[in-house]
Amino acid sequence: MKKWVVRIAVVLVLALGAALFFGPALLEQQMNRIDGQPLPAIRADAQKLHDSLTIVDLHSDTLLWQRSINRTVDYGHMDAQRLENGNVALQVLSSVTKTPKGQNYDSNSADTDNITALIMLQLQPVRTWFSLLERALWHGAKLDAAVAENSAMMKIASPVDIGKLLSLRSAGNTTTGLMFSAEGLQSLEGKRENLDRLYAAGLRMAGLAHFFDNDLAGSMHGTKKGGLTPFGRQIVTDMEDKGIIVDIAHCSHKCVAEILVMARRPVVSSHGGVQAVCKVNRNLSDAEIRGLAATGGIIGLGYWDGAMCDTDPASVAKSAKHIRDLVGIDHVALGSDFDGATTTRIDTGGLVHITQALIDIGFTESEIRAVMGGNAVRVLRQGLVPYAVIMPEKAETPGMVEK
């Protein structure tokens, strides 16, 4: 009997060890996929132009997963080698701290969470198991560690950093800048002062909500889909004061409208699409596109079917054309949502397919340079400057909002 108990215990220990060793990678392989559909051959003119571009991607969720961004792998969408292969100059990396079970675009409660089980499986520090703030801080630390161990990476936290990055790249250096963002500010845990902690960790862009309503705002995918709460309004003002760019991705339509009315800085939609091309609730209507453009902001176009109703790079180009024709070229950008539990046709190394699709739809070289990164560079440089620096006579110290 004792022998059987020992044998069963050994089997259980081996099974647990295998799950911990192989599980995170296997799970990511299932969640972040490339669909394998055919792609056109890349022409020499497209490759030449692509190699000369300054490319910025406004949204990737690679920090969520166990692997380091510096580890070259054959799954998922992004790593340091593929960033170099795709000629990416600046990559925004988002912190995902909570997602609901049964996640969908229509209606999700905040009562459940997928991420807790994932971080336990990935053996993250215990402090991250029960705190959304600690999860976000852990993601910021992962970004810092990636930069520290790779001389071809640099952290972006100010316009000065962007200038240094562009100077390095213009000199032929392949350095890639990494900037920290957040997918919903539920990580504040209802405390205004936690925004200071996240800013100190490098946070420079953030959405108010993700796939569920929270104490700041309604989500496009929540149960109530309301607007900004008083706390949410306070945080929007605080973000603009500090130089944290406000991201409307995943916000409810009411939330988007209210942010656009109160915004004093350029507003970003970091990843998504437009309803004129793909009519799903998470995409922007023409009225919302006009409102965002009025702030001087940009729309980062994603590459997955939930944003484009397709995975063909031609759909990204079609969406870019719609925005250009509606409000002008200055408001189009890229926001892949790579490694965000998405299926795409290309990974980061295949971004030249976006460049070629823009050529094929009739975009000029200057327009392509704007879409692929020029517009994002402009808005990031503007948005990272604290409001008090650019408008000292209008800056005010907001009052504390009661919680």
PDB file of C-alpha atoms in Angstrom, residues 1 31 66 292 304 361 374 390:
ATOM      1  CA  MET A   1       0.000   0.000   0.000  1.00  0.00           C
ATOM      2  CA  MET A  31      -3.829  31.891 -27.302  1.00  0.00           C
ATOM      3  CA  GLN A  66       6.086  34.141 -18.775  1.00  0.00           C
ATOM      4  CA  LEU A 292     -10.526  61.996 -31.452  1.00  0.00           C
ATOM      5  CA  TRP A 304      -6.740  40.653 -35.758  1.00  0.00           C
ATOM      6  CA  ILE A 361      -4.126  50.907 -51.897  1.00  0.00           C
ATOM      7  CA  GLY A 374       5.524  59.352 -37.846  1.00  0.00           C
ATOM      8  CA  ILE A 390       3.317  73.404 -21.731  1.00  0.00           C
TER       9      ILE A 390
END
